Short mmCIF file of C-alpha atoms in Angstrom, two decimals:
data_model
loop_
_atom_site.label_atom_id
_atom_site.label_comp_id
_atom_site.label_asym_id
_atom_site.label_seq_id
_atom_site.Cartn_x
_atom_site.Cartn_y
_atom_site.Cartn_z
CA UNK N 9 39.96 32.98 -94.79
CA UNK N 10 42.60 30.55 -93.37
CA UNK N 11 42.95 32.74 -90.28
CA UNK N 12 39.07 32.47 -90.09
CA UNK N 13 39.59 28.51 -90.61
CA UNK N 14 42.12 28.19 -87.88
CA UNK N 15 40.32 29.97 -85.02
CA UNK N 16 36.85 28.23 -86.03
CA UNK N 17 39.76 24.67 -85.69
CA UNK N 18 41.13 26.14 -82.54
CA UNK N 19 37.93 27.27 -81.16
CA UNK N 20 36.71 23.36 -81.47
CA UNK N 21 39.86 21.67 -80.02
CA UNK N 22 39.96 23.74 -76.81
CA UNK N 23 36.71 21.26 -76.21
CA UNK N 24 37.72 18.27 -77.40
CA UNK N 25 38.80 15.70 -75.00
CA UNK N 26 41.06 12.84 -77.08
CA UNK N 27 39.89 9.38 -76.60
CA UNK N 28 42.18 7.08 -74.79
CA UNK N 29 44.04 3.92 -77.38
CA UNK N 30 44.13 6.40 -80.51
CA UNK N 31 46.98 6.30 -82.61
CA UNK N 32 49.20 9.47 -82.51
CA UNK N 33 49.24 10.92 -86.33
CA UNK N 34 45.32 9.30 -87.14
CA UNK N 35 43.76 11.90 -89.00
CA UNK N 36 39.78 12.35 -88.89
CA UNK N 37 37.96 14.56 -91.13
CA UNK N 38 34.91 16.44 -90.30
CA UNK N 39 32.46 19.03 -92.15
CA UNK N 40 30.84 21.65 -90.07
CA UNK N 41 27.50 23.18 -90.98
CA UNK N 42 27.20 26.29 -89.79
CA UNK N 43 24.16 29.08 -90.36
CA UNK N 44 25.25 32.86 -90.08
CA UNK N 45 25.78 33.50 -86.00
CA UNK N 46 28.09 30.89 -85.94
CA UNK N 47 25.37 28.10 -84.61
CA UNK N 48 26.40 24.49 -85.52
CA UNK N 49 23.37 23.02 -87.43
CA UNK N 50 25.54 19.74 -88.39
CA UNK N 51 28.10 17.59 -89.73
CA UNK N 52 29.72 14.75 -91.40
CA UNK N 53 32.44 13.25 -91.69
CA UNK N 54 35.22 12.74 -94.63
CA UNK N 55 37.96 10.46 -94.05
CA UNK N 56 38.28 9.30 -90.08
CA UNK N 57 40.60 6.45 -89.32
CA UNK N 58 40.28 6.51 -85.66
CA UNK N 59 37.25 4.42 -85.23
CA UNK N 60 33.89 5.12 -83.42
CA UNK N 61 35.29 6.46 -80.24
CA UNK N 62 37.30 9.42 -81.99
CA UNK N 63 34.50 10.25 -84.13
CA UNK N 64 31.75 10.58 -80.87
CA UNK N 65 34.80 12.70 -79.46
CA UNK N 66 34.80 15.37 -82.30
CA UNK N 67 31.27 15.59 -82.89
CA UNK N 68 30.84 16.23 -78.97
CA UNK N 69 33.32 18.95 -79.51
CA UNK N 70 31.69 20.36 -82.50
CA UNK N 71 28.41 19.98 -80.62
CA UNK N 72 30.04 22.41 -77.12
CA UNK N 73 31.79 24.55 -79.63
CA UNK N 74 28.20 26.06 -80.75
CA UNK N 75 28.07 29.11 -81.68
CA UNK N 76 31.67 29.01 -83.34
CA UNK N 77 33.63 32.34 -83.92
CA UNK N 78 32.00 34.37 -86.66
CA UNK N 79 34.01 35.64 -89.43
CA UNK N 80 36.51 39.51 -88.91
CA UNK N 81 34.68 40.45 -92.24
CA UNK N 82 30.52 39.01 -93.22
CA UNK N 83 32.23 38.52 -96.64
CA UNK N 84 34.35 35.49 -95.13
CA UNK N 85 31.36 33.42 -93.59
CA UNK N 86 31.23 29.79 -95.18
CA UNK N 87 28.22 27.40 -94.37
CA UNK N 88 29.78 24.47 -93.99
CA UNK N 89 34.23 24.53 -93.05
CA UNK N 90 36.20 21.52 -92.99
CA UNK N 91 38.20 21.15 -90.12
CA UNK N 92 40.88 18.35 -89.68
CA UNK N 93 41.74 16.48 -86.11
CA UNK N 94 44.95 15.00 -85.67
CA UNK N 95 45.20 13.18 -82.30
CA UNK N 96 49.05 13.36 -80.56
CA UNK N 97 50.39 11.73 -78.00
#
């Protein structure tokens, strides 16, 4: 399942375009609903530190990352993954 996890996480970040001014090491939450398929139905947020401008970042990623990677096994599918953004520098 974490191998699922990860490629769902790196799947997302491949799109996401960091906003400029965030601190290096902020760490923003997000849960991902997903419906078998893989297609993003929504999300919220958990803990996000960066402000406004990181969170509109993610959630456009989330958003172009529809339909995300579906499962190596049906067993593994989850509705909703949480994934975990870390901007560097």
């Amino acid at each position: 399942k974490a191998q699922y996890v990860a490629a769902i996480q790196a799947h997302v970040e491949r799109r996401w375009f960091r906003p400029p001014g965030i601190r290096p090491g902020t760490n923003c939450t997000v849960h991902v609903l997903q419906i078998p398929g893989g297609e993003v139905v929504g999300l919220r947020f958990g803990e996000c530190a960066g402000g406004e401008a990181l969170r509109r970042s993610i959630e456009t990623a989330v958003q172009n990352a529809s339909p995300l990677p579906a499962p190596p096994e049906p067993a593994l599918f989850e509705r909703e993954i949480r994934l975990v953004f870390t901007p560097e520098e």
